[in-house]
PDB file of C-alpha atoms and ligand atoms in Angstrom:
ATOM      1  CA  UNK A   1      91.934  80.528 108.747  1.00 95.00           C
ATOM      2  CA  UNK A   2      89.252  78.295 109.341  1.00 96.00           C
ATOM      3  CA  UNK A   3      86.480  78.472 111.742  1.00 96.00           C
ATOM      4  CA  UNK A   4      87.931  76.250 114.968  1.00 97.00           C
ATOM      5  CA  UNK A   5      91.101  78.285 114.850  1.00 96.00           C
ATOM      6  CA  UNK A   6      89.072  81.461 114.650  1.00 97.00           C
ATOM      7  CA  UNK A   7      87.407  79.421 118.002  1.00 96.00           C
ATOM      8  CA  UNK A   8      90.627  79.551 119.480  1.00 97.00           C
ATOM      9  CA  UNK A   9      90.116  83.057 120.558  1.00 97.00           C
ATOM     10  CA  UNK A  10      88.495  84.525 123.051  1.00 96.00           C
ATOM     11  CA  UNK A  11      85.358  86.427 122.468  1.00 97.00           C
ATOM     12  CA  UNK A  12      84.553  90.127 121.741  1.00 97.00           C
ATOM     13  CA  UNK A  13      81.408  90.729 122.231  1.00 98.00           C
ATOM     14  CA  UNK A  14      79.403  87.715 120.606  1.00 98.00           C
ATOM     15  CA  UNK A  15      78.482  85.082 122.902  1.00 97.00           C
ATOM     16  CA  UNK A  16      79.966  80.940 122.010  1.00 96.00           C
ATOM     17  CA  UNK A  17      76.241  80.382 120.720  1.00 97.00           C
ATOM     18  CA  UNK A  18      75.505  83.438 117.708  1.00 98.00           C
ATOM     19  CA  UNK A  19      79.352  82.771 116.929  1.00 98.00           C
ATOM     20  CA  UNK A  20      78.822  78.579 115.943  1.00 97.00           C
ATOM     21  CA  UNK A  21      75.535  79.299 114.798  1.00 98.00           C
ATOM     22  CA  UNK A  22      77.052  82.362 112.174  1.00 98.00           C
ATOM     23  CA  UNK A  23      79.188  79.359 111.127  1.00 98.00           C
ATOM     24  CA  UNK A  24      76.985  76.861 110.915  1.00 98.00           C
ATOM     25  CA  UNK A  25      74.200  79.004 108.946  1.00 98.00           C
ATOM     26  CA  UNK A  26      76.753  81.326 107.766  1.00 98.00           C
ATOM     27  CA  UNK A  27      75.110  84.468 108.842  1.00 98.00           C
ATOM     28  CA  UNK A  28      73.704  86.057 112.423  1.00 98.00           C
ATOM     29  CA  UNK A  29      71.486  89.162 113.143  1.00 98.00           C
ATOM     30  CA  UNK A  30      71.878  91.701 116.515  1.00 98.00           C
ATOM     31  CA  UNK A  31      69.397  93.178 117.243  1.00 98.00           C
ATOM     32  CA  UNK A  32      69.934  96.617 118.278  1.00 98.00           C
ATOM     33  CA  UNK A  33      73.714  96.718 117.840  1.00 98.00           C
ATOM     34  CA  UNK A  34      75.148  99.959 116.882  1.00 98.00           C
ATOM     35  CA  UNK A  35      74.117 103.387 119.483  1.00 98.00           C
ATOM     36  CA  UNK A  36      72.516 105.917 118.466  1.00 98.00           C
ATOM     37  CA  UNK A  37      75.515 108.354 118.721  1.00 98.00           C
ATOM     38  CA  UNK A  38      77.023 106.211 115.908  1.00 98.00           C
ATOM     39  CA  UNK A  39      73.519 106.138 113.569  1.00 98.00           C
ATOM     40  CA  UNK A  40      73.431 110.250 114.022  1.00 98.00           C
ATOM     41  CA  UNK A  41      77.516 110.734 113.311  1.00 98.00           C
ATOM     42  CA  UNK A  42      76.423 108.603 109.845  1.00 98.00           C
ATOM     43  CA  UNK A  43      73.065 110.462 109.184  1.00 98.00           C
ATOM     44  CA  UNK A  44      75.268 113.545 109.299  1.00 98.00           C
ATOM     45  CA  UNK A  45      77.016 112.589 106.718  1.00 98.00           C
ATOM     46  CA  UNK A  46      74.675 110.796 104.694  1.00 98.00           C
ATOM     47  CA  UNK A  47      72.062 113.497 104.450  1.00 97.00           C
ATOM     48  CA  UNK A  48      74.496 116.183 102.691  1.00 97.00           C
ATOM     49  CA  UNK A  49      75.112 113.040  99.962  1.00 96.00           C
ATOM     50  CA  UNK A  50      71.315 112.482  98.979  1.00 95.00           C
ATOM     51  CA  UNK A  51      71.789 116.355  98.929  1.00 95.00           C
ATOM     52  CA  UNK A  52      74.962 116.117  96.542  1.00 96.00           C
ATOM     53  CA  UNK A  53      73.131 113.268  94.090  1.00 95.00           C
ATOM     54  CA  UNK A  54      69.941 115.866  93.766  1.00 93.00           C
ATOM     55  CA  UNK A  55      72.826 117.573  91.136  1.00 91.00           C
ATOM     56  CA  UNK A  56      72.975 114.465  89.386  1.00 94.00           C
ATOM     57  CA  UNK A  57      70.850 113.249  86.113  1.00 91.00           C
ATOM     58  CA  UNK A  58      72.716 109.390  86.233  1.00 90.00           C
ATOM     59  CA  UNK A  59      75.014 107.415  88.162  1.00 91.00           C
ATOM     60  CA  UNK A  60      78.335 107.588  88.491  1.00 88.00           C
ATOM     61  CA  UNK A  61      81.375 106.240  90.245  1.00 84.00           C
ATOM     62  CA  UNK A  62      79.954 107.551  93.200  1.00 90.00           C
ATOM     63  CA  UNK A  63      76.232 107.747  92.816  1.00 93.00           C
ATOM     64  CA  UNK A  64      73.891 104.683  91.560  1.00 92.00           C
ATOM     65  CA  UNK A  65      70.719 106.459  90.879  1.00 93.00           C
ATOM     66  CA  UNK A  66      67.739 104.460  89.900  1.00 91.00           C
ATOM     67  CA  UNK A  67      66.967 105.443  85.884  1.00 90.00           C
ATOM     68  CA  UNK A  68      64.077 107.901  87.362  1.00 90.00           C
ATOM     69  CA  UNK A  69      66.402 110.496  89.966  1.00 93.00           C
ATOM     70  CA  UNK A  70      65.334 113.545  90.085  1.00 93.00           C
ATOM     71  CA  UNK A  71      66.214 117.189  92.432  1.00 92.00           C
ATOM     72  CA  UNK A  72      62.718 117.225  93.052  1.00 92.00           C
ATOM     73  CA  UNK A  73      62.614 113.030  93.611  1.00 92.00           C
ATOM     74  CA  UNK A  74      65.758 111.741  94.185  1.00 92.00           C
ATOM     75  CA  UNK A  75      65.888 108.615  93.592  1.00 93.00           C
ATOM     76  CA  UNK A  76      69.765 106.588  95.371  1.00 94.00           C
ATOM     77  CA  UNK A  77      69.907 102.849  95.227  1.00 93.00           C
ATOM     78  CA  UNK A  78      74.118 103.260  95.877  1.00 93.00           C
ATOM     79  CA  UNK A  79      76.453 105.443  97.834  1.00 94.00           C
ATOM     80  CA  UNK A  80      79.353 103.856  96.313  1.00 90.00           C
ATOM     81  CA  UNK A  81      82.412 103.221  99.107  1.00 91.00           C
ATOM     82  CA  UNK A  82      80.971 105.561 101.367  1.00 95.00           C
ATOM     83  CA  UNK A  83      84.445 104.738 103.072  1.00 95.00           C
ATOM     84  CA  UNK A  84      86.178 107.011 100.846  1.00 92.00           C
ATOM     85  CA  UNK A  85      83.821 109.884 100.350  1.00 94.00           C
ATOM     86  CA  UNK A  86      83.657 110.872 104.015  1.00 96.00           C
ATOM     87  CA  UNK A  87      86.174 110.737 107.349  1.00 97.00           C
ATOM     88  CA  UNK A  88      82.444 108.707 109.408  1.00 98.00           C
ATOM     89  CA  UNK A  89      81.929 105.723 107.616  1.00 98.00           C
ATOM     90  CA  UNK A  90      85.528 105.082 107.667  1.00 98.00           C
ATOM     91  CA  UNK A  91      85.791 105.663 110.500  1.00 98.00           C
ATOM     92  CA  UNK A  92      82.887 103.602 111.521  1.00 98.00           C
ATOM     93  CA  UNK A  93      84.750 100.493 109.272  1.00 98.00           C
ATOM     94  CA  UNK A  94      87.466 100.919 110.773  1.00 97.00           C
ATOM     95  CA  UNK A  95      87.068 101.666 114.185  1.00 97.00           C
ATOM     96  CA  UNK A  96      83.160 101.072 114.828  1.00 98.00           C
ATOM     97  CA  UNK A  97      81.782  98.444 117.305  1.00 98.00           C
ATOM     98  CA  UNK A  98      81.411  95.598 114.585  1.00 98.00           C
ATOM     99  CA  UNK A  99      85.377  95.897 113.743  1.00 98.00           C
ATOM    100  CA  UNK A 100      85.150  93.627 117.392  1.00 98.00           C
ATOM    101  CA  UNK A 101      82.018  91.450 115.533  1.00 98.00           C
ATOM    102  CA  UNK A 102      84.749  91.032 112.332  1.00 98.00           C
ATOM    103  CA  UNK A 103      87.723  90.339 114.686  1.00 98.00           C
ATOM    104  CA  UNK A 104      85.146  86.983 115.925  1.00 98.00           C
ATOM    105  CA  UNK A 105      84.028  85.368 113.252  1.00 98.00           C
ATOM    106  CA  UNK A 106      87.643  86.643 110.943  1.00 98.00           C
ATOM    107  CA  UNK A 107      90.401  85.621 113.813  1.00 98.00           C
ATOM    108  CA  UNK A 108      92.404  88.306 115.321  1.00 98.00           C
ATOM    109  CA  UNK A 109      94.323  89.511 112.206  1.00 98.00           C
ATOM    110  CA  UNK A 110      92.021  90.949 110.051  1.00 98.00           C
ATOM    111  CA  UNK A 111      91.913  93.463 106.909  1.00 97.00           C
ATOM    112  CA  UNK A 112      89.012  95.967 105.242  1.00 97.00           C
ATOM    113  CA  UNK A 113      88.153  94.971 102.047  1.00 95.00           C
ATOM    114  CA  UNK A 114      85.491  97.617 101.384  1.00 94.00           C
ATOM    115  CA  UNK A 115      81.845  99.565 101.976  1.00 95.00           C
ATOM    116  CA  UNK A 116      79.186 100.456 100.351  1.00 94.00           C
ATOM    117  CA  UNK A 117      75.578 102.234 101.049  1.00 97.00           C
ATOM    118  CA  UNK A 118      72.325 100.101  99.665  1.00 96.00           C
ATOM    119  CA  UNK A 119      70.099 102.939 100.365  1.00 95.00           C
ATOM    120  CA  UNK A 120      66.974 100.406  98.103  1.00 93.00           C
ATOM    121  CA  UNK A 121      64.652 103.475  97.881  1.00 93.00           C
ATOM    122  CA  UNK A 122      60.905 104.011  99.383  1.00 93.00           C
ATOM    123  CA  UNK A 123      58.061 103.391  96.827  1.00 92.00           C
ATOM    124  CA  UNK A 124      59.920 100.603  95.130  1.00 90.00           C
ATOM    125  CA  UNK A 125      63.363 100.613  95.579  1.00 89.00           C
ATOM    126  CA  UNK A 126      64.586  97.068  93.686  1.00 88.00           C
ATOM    127  CA  UNK A 127      65.377  94.106  94.535  1.00 92.00           C
ATOM    128  CA  UNK A 128      68.336  92.231  95.491  1.00 95.00           C
ATOM    129  CA  UNK A 129      68.512  88.836  93.369  1.00 97.00           C
ATOM    130  CA  UNK A 130      69.353  86.018  94.638  1.00 98.00           C
ATOM    131  CA  UNK A 131      73.596  86.222  95.121  1.00 98.00           C
ATOM    132  CA  UNK A 132      76.977  84.765  96.475  1.00 98.00           C
ATOM    133  CA  UNK A 133      79.961  87.634  96.766  1.00 97.00           C
ATOM    134  CA  UNK A 134      82.363  85.137  96.800  1.00 97.00           C
ATOM    135  CA  UNK A 135      82.487  85.130  92.765  1.00 96.00           C
ATOM    136  CA  UNK A 136      82.308  88.969  93.009  1.00 94.00           C
ATOM    137  CA  UNK A 137      85.270  89.148  94.697  1.00 94.00           C
ATOM    138  CA  UNK A 138      87.569  85.601  94.714  1.00 96.00           C
ATOM    139  CA  UNK A 139      89.397  85.615  97.987  1.00 97.00           C
ATOM    140  CA  UNK A 140      92.188  82.877  98.686  1.00 97.00           C
ATOM    141  CA  UNK A 141      89.566  81.005 101.117  1.00 98.00           C
ATOM    142  CA  UNK A 142      86.223  82.060 102.674  1.00 98.00           C
ATOM    143  CA  UNK A 143      87.028  83.481 105.357  1.00 98.00           C
ATOM    144  CA  UNK A 144      85.711  87.051 104.013  1.00 98.00           C
ATOM    145  CA  UNK A 145      82.034  88.407 105.294  1.00 98.00           C
ATOM    146  CA  UNK A 146      80.147  91.469 105.102  1.00 98.00           C
ATOM    147  CA  UNK A 147      78.462  93.746 107.743  1.00 98.00           C
ATOM    148  CA  UNK A 148      75.352  95.808 107.153  1.00 98.00           C
ATOM    149  CA  UNK A 149      73.878  98.130 109.670  1.00 98.00           C
ATOM    150  CA  UNK A 150      70.641  99.189 108.961  1.00 98.00           C
ATOM    151  CA  UNK A 151      70.657 103.258 109.353  1.00 98.00           C
ATOM    152  CA  UNK A 152      66.870 103.431 110.506  1.00 98.00           C
ATOM    153  CA  UNK A 153      64.278 100.527 111.495  1.00 98.00           C
ATOM    154  CA  UNK A 154      63.338  98.145 109.025  1.00 97.00           C
ATOM    155  CA  UNK A 155      60.488  96.386 108.338  1.00 97.00           C
ATOM    156  CA  UNK A 156      59.598  92.924 106.473  1.00 96.00           C
ATOM    157  CA  UNK A 157      58.294  95.515 103.948  1.00 95.00           C
ATOM    158  CA  UNK A 158      61.064  97.140 102.932  1.00 96.00           C
ATOM    159  CA  UNK A 159      63.516  94.794 101.288  1.00 96.00           C
ATOM    160  CA  UNK A 160      65.111  93.217 104.404  1.00 97.00           C
ATOM    161  CA  UNK A 161      68.738  91.349 103.832  1.00 98.00           C
ATOM    162  CA  UNK A 162      67.847  87.417 103.427  1.00 98.00           C
ATOM    163  CA  UNK A 163      69.910  85.047 103.677  1.00 98.00           C
ATOM    164  CA  UNK A 164      69.510  81.218 103.124  1.00 98.00           C
ATOM    165  CA  UNK A 165      70.961  78.468 106.119  1.00 98.00           C
ATOM    166  CA  UNK A 166      74.245  76.433 104.827  1.00 98.00           C
ATOM    167  CA  UNK A 167      73.877  78.543 101.468  1.00 98.00           C
ATOM    168  CA  UNK A 168      77.685  78.912 102.605  1.00 98.00           C
ATOM    169  CA  UNK A 169      78.703  75.154 102.929  1.00 97.00           C
ATOM    170  CA  UNK A 170      77.658  74.490  99.700  1.00 97.00           C
ATOM    171  CA  UNK A 171      78.329  75.287  95.560  1.00 97.00           C
ATOM    172  CA  UNK A 172      80.287  78.394  94.741  1.00 97.00           C
ATOM    173  CA  UNK A 173      77.292  79.284  91.982  1.00 97.00           C
ATOM    174  CA  UNK A 174      77.766  80.290  88.149  1.00 97.00           C
ATOM    175  CA  UNK A 175      77.400  84.352  88.313  1.00 96.00           C
ATOM    176  CA  UNK A 176      77.556  83.883  84.446  1.00 96.00           C
ATOM    177  CA  UNK A 177      75.115  83.075  81.918  1.00 95.00           C
ATOM    178  CA  UNK A 178      74.110  80.638  79.208  1.00 95.00           C
ATOM    179  CA  UNK A 179      75.761  83.383  76.572  1.00 95.00           C
ATOM    180  CA  UNK A 180      78.939  83.779  79.235  1.00 94.00           C
ATOM    181  CA  UNK A 181      77.610  87.840  79.816  1.00 93.00           C
ATOM    182  CA  UNK A 182      78.558  88.620  83.547  1.00 93.00           C
ATOM    183  CA  UNK A 183      75.270  88.388  85.115  1.00 94.00           C
ATOM    184  CA  UNK A 184      75.635  88.948  88.978  1.00 94.00           C
ATOM    185  CA  UNK A 185      72.540  86.881  90.213  1.00 97.00           C
ATOM    186  CA  UNK A 186      72.529  82.914  90.160  1.00 98.00           C
ATOM    187  CA  UNK A 187      70.322  81.111  87.309  1.00 97.00           C
ATOM    188  CA  UNK A 188      66.840  80.046  87.619  1.00 97.00           C
ATOM    189  CA  UNK A 189      67.932  76.682  87.914  1.00 97.00           C
ATOM    190  CA  UNK A 190      70.386  77.349  90.280  1.00 98.00           C
ATOM    191  CA  UNK A 191      68.482  79.035  92.383  1.00 97.00           C
ATOM    192  CA  UNK A 192      65.253  76.356  91.909  1.00 97.00           C
ATOM    193  CA  UNK A 193      67.600  74.102  93.011  1.00 97.00           C
ATOM    194  CA  UNK A 194      68.236  75.852  96.703  1.00 98.00           C
ATOM    195  CA  UNK A 195      65.726  75.200  99.833  1.00 97.00           C
ATOM    196  CA  UNK A 196      64.397  78.898  99.361  1.00 97.00           C
ATOM    197  CA  UNK A 197      61.444  78.567 101.499  1.00 97.00           C
ATOM    198  CA  UNK A 198      64.064  78.407 104.265  1.00 98.00           C
ATOM    199  CA  UNK A 199      65.532  81.790 104.126  1.00 98.00           C
ATOM    200  CA  UNK A 200      66.047  83.698 106.899  1.00 98.00           C
ATOM    201  CA  UNK A 201      64.753  88.028 105.732  1.00 98.00           C
ATOM    202  CA  UNK A 202      66.353  89.701 109.080  1.00 98.00           C
ATOM    203  CA  UNK A 203      64.415  93.068 109.597  1.00 97.00           C
ATOM    204  CA  UNK A 204      66.093  95.099 112.528  1.00 98.00           C
ATOM    205  CA  UNK A 205      65.422  98.014 114.415  1.00 98.00           C
ATOM    206  CA  UNK A 206      68.062 101.098 113.448  1.00 98.00           C
ATOM    207  CA  UNK A 207      71.004 100.214 114.341  1.00 98.00           C
ATOM    208  CA  UNK A 208      70.929  96.286 113.666  1.00 98.00           C
ATOM    209  CA  UNK A 209      73.206  94.611 112.085  1.00 98.00           C
ATOM    210  CA  UNK A 210      73.786  91.935 110.021  1.00 98.00           C
ATOM    211  CA  UNK A 211      75.804  89.665 108.500  1.00 98.00           C
ATOM    212  CA  UNK A 212      77.006  87.083 105.699  1.00 98.00           C
ATOM    213  CA  UNK A 213      79.445  85.358 104.715  1.00 98.00           C
ATOM    214  CA  UNK A 214      81.105  85.059 101.396  1.00 98.00           C
ATOM    215  CA  UNK A 215      79.853  82.100 100.149  1.00 98.00           C
ATOM    216  CA  UNK A 216      75.965  82.491 101.608  1.00 98.00           C
ATOM    217  CA  UNK A 217      73.613  82.949  99.464  1.00 98.00           C
ATOM    218  CA  UNK A 218      71.815  86.282 100.037  1.00 98.00           C
ATOM    219  CA  UNK A 219      69.259  88.979  98.340  1.00 98.00           C
ATOM    220  CA  UNK A 220      66.684  91.116  98.742  1.00 97.00           C
ATOM    221  CA  UNK A 221      63.754  92.236  97.592  1.00 96.00           C
ATOM    222  CA  UNK A 222      61.954  94.961  96.281  1.00 95.00           C
ATOM    223  CA  UNK A 223      60.795  97.810  98.918  1.00 95.00           C
ATOM    224  CA  UNK A 224      57.528  98.485  98.527  1.00 93.00           C
ATOM    225  CA  UNK A 225      57.044 100.423 101.409  1.00 96.00           C
ATOM    226  CA  UNK A 226      56.559 104.337 101.819  1.00 96.00           C
ATOM    227  CA  UNK A 227      60.053 104.877 104.124  1.00 96.00           C
ATOM    228  CA  UNK A 228      63.742 103.671 102.593  1.00 95.00           C
ATOM    229  CA  UNK A 229      65.743 100.834 103.597  1.00 96.00           C
ATOM    230  CA  UNK A 230      69.455 102.351 104.299  1.00 97.00           C
ATOM    231  CA  UNK A 231      71.847  99.752 104.814  1.00 98.00           C
ATOM    232  CA  UNK A 232      75.293 100.491 105.230  1.00 98.00           C
ATOM    233  CA  UNK A 233      78.137  97.430 104.345  1.00 98.00           C
ATOM    234  CA  UNK A 234      80.834  96.888 105.047  1.00 98.00           C
ATOM    235  CA  UNK A 235      83.106  94.275 104.184  1.00 97.00           C
ATOM    236  CA  UNK A 236      85.836  92.294 105.925  1.00 98.00           C
ATOM    237  CA  UNK A 237      88.484  89.617 105.168  1.00 98.00           C
ATOM    238  CA  UNK A 238      90.991  87.026 107.409  1.00 98.00           C
ATOM    239  CA  UNK A 239      94.579  88.357 107.049  1.00 98.00           C
ATOM    240  CA  UNK A 240      95.674  85.473 105.671  1.00 98.00           C
ATOM    241  CA  UNK A 241      93.367  85.628 102.731  1.00 98.00           C
ATOM    242  CA  UNK A 242      94.046  87.219  99.977  1.00 97.00           C
ATOM    243  CA  UNK A 243      92.368  88.967  96.757  1.00 95.00           C
ATOM    244  CA  UNK A 244      93.058  87.097  93.624  1.00 94.00           C
ATOM    245  CA  UNK A 245      91.151  90.127  91.631  1.00 90.00           C
ATOM    246  CA  UNK A 246      92.033  93.801  92.416  1.00 84.00           C
ATOM    247  CA  UNK A 247      90.026  96.290  93.506  1.00 77.00           C
ATOM    248  CA  UNK A 248      86.879  96.545  90.514  1.00 68.00           C
ATOM    249  CA  UNK A 249      87.167 100.658  89.952  1.00 58.00           C
ATOM    250  CA  UNK A 250      87.970 103.753  91.333  1.00 61.00           C
ATOM    251  CA  UNK A 251      89.680 103.498  93.611  1.00 66.00           C
ATOM    252  CA  UNK A 252      89.522 102.870  97.004  1.00 82.00           C
ATOM    253  CA  UNK A 253      92.150 103.558  98.686  1.00 88.00           C
ATOM    254  CA  UNK A 254      91.291 101.712 102.077  1.00 93.00           C
ATOM    255  CA  UNK A 255      90.770  98.139 100.322  1.00 92.00           C
ATOM    256  CA  UNK A 256      93.278  96.083 101.898  1.00 92.00           C
ATOM    257  CA  UNK A 257      93.937  98.283 105.048  1.00 95.00           C
ATOM    258  CA  UNK A 258      94.468  95.487 108.070  1.00 98.00           C
ATOM    259  CA  UNK A 259      92.854  97.024 110.784  1.00 98.00           C
ATOM    260  CA  UNK A 260      93.277  94.830 113.615  1.00 98.00           C
ATOM    261  CA  UNK A 261      96.359  92.483 114.189  1.00 98.00           C
ATOM    262  CA  UNK A 262      98.826  91.835 111.690  1.00 98.00           C
ATOM    263  CA  UNK A 263      99.530  91.155 107.744  1.00 97.00           C
ATOM    264  CA  UNK A 264      99.741  87.898 107.054  1.00 98.00           C
ATOM    265  CA  UNK A 265     103.052  86.661 105.759  1.00 97.00           C
ATOM    266  CA  UNK A 266     101.059  82.909 104.487  1.00 97.00           C
ATOM    267  CA  UNK A 267      98.233  82.605 102.711  1.00 97.00           C
ATOM    268  CA  UNK A 268      95.367  80.219 103.147  1.00 97.00           C
ATOM    269  CA  UNK A 269      93.998  78.536 100.303  1.00 96.00           C
ATOM    270  CA  UNK A 270      90.948  77.047 100.381  1.00 95.00           C
ATOM    271  CA  UNK A 271      91.273  74.066  97.823  1.00 88.00           C
ATOM    272  CA  UNK A 272      87.607  74.985  95.310  1.00 90.00           C
ATOM    273  CA  UNK A 273      87.665  76.531  92.088  1.00 91.00           C
ATOM    274  CA  UNK A 274      85.769  79.508  90.932  1.00 92.00           C
ATOM    275  CA  UNK A 275      85.017  81.076  87.731  1.00 94.00           C
ATOM    276  CA  UNK A 276      86.557  85.244  87.820  1.00 95.00           C
ATOM    277  CA  UNK A 277      84.778  87.855  87.390  1.00 93.00           C
ATOM    278  CA  UNK A 278      84.857  89.550  84.489  1.00 91.00           C
ATOM    279  CA  UNK A 279      87.767  92.711  84.099  1.00 88.00           C
ATOM    280  CA  UNK A 280      86.344  96.195  86.372  1.00 83.00           C
ATOM    281  CA  UNK A 281      89.525  97.641  85.931  1.00 78.00           C
ATOM    282  CA  UNK A 282      87.802 100.054  83.410  1.00 72.00           C
ATOM    283  CA  UNK A 283      84.960 100.693  85.643  1.00 68.00           C
ATOM    284  CA  UNK A 284      82.101  99.340  87.972  1.00 67.00           C
ATOM    285  CA  UNK A 285      78.641 100.993  88.689  1.00 59.00           C
ATOM    286  CA  UNK A 286      76.321  98.194  90.670  1.00 65.00           C
ATOM    287  CA  UNK A 287      75.344  95.037  91.978  1.00 67.00           C
ATOM    288  CA  UNK A 288      72.088  96.833  91.246  1.00 68.00           C
ATOM    289  CA  UNK A 289      73.209  98.428  87.661  1.00 67.00           C
ATOM    290  CA  UNK A 290      73.796  94.588  86.414  1.00 67.00           C
ATOM    291  CA  UNK A 291      71.220  92.827  87.700  1.00 68.00           C
ATOM    292  CA  UNK A 292      68.484  94.909  86.130  1.00 69.00           C
ATOM    293  CA  UNK A 293      70.802  94.707  82.820  1.00 65.00           C
ATOM    294  CA  UNK A 294      71.219  98.564  82.576  1.00 63.00           C
ATOM    295  CA  UNK A 295      74.320  98.289  81.305  1.00 52.00           C
ATOM    296  CA  UNK A 296      75.129  95.841  78.702  1.00 43.00           C
ATOM    297  CA  UNK A 297      79.012  96.849  78.227  1.00 42.00           C
ATOM    298  CA  UNK A 298      79.573  95.639  81.972  1.00 45.00           C
ATOM    299  CA  UNK A 299      78.063  92.414  82.172  1.00 37.00           C
ATOM    300  CA  UNK A 300      80.540  91.522  78.559  1.00 31.00           C
ATOM    301  CA  UNK A 301      82.209  87.913  78.605  1.00 28.00           C
ATOM    302  CA  UNK A 302      85.962  88.220  78.965  1.00 22.00           C
TER     303      UNK A 302
HETATM  304  O1  AKG B 401      70.889  95.638  99.623  1.00 90.36           O
HETATM  305  C1  AKG B 401      70.905  94.377  99.552  1.00 90.36           C
HETATM  306  O2  AKG B 401      70.031  94.051 100.107  1.00 90.36           O
HETATM  307  C2  AKG B 401      72.224  93.751  99.879  1.00 90.36           C
HETATM  308  C3  AKG B 401      73.102  93.896  98.914  1.00 90.36           C
HETATM  309  C4  AKG B 401      74.258  93.224  98.665  1.00 90.36           C
HETATM  310  O3  AKG B 401      74.249  92.078  98.983  1.00 90.36           O
HETATM  311  C5  AKG B 401      74.954  93.618  98.029  1.00 90.36           C
HETATM  312  O4  AKG B 401      74.696  94.444  98.106  1.00 90.36           O
HETATM  313  O5  AKG B 401      76.168  92.258  97.858  1.00 90.36           O
END
């Protein structure tokens, strides 16, 4: 759906200025948008998963772990597809307050795409390099976004999400290197062509949400603070934005669920080309493992 068409529908929770800022800049943050009762429920689920992860020595399709993760010193990078693992996460993604924000920015008919909980653990939790989401999950049009929830207070030392204003209106960048291997990140040359000094880092108290457009160039620095930075991300698409690839890896049954309105009878297309991502049908770990080059087999060219 186009921004003009979306703006013909009255907003649920955002002001006109916030909607326009999102369409202009490609991102938005809302301080303290999610209340404590939601955060308490999400933490109850999350604490149990951190406990469960202590029994693991290496990543699997549920937990993405830093290489030195141990029972005494758990270091999670990501809980993959939380909506598939606990009903509270899915209730939040399906009916929580962020769905109103998604509707204000995607229009009245919208689909859930996926969720993930990126921990970025204390004292060195890894960076996420500059990238766009579109090359990971290309759609027939760019009316797709991701909403991140800070489940704890996040300051500038903790690797808050950073976005480059206006970059969603620029090119769709190649996320393969010159050997045609998937890197999940922009090349050094493309980074150099961008005004990285204009990046805005969206720190915020617990309950703050970040919203970024699927084409916005975004990333985050390492977490060098003594506290972890849990960012619970849910991604949505306008109903008329049809996914061009199956969802990677193991099943995420909620993928493509209509969470507001109805299924689109017609797909809308942007007139642009985009290199397709690798075939991940045999498995996918996470952007962290890919960008840190831990599993070369996942990076092989198609
Ligand atoms: O966790 C972060 O800081 C960024 C996450 C992100 O961009 C992603 O998972 O695609």
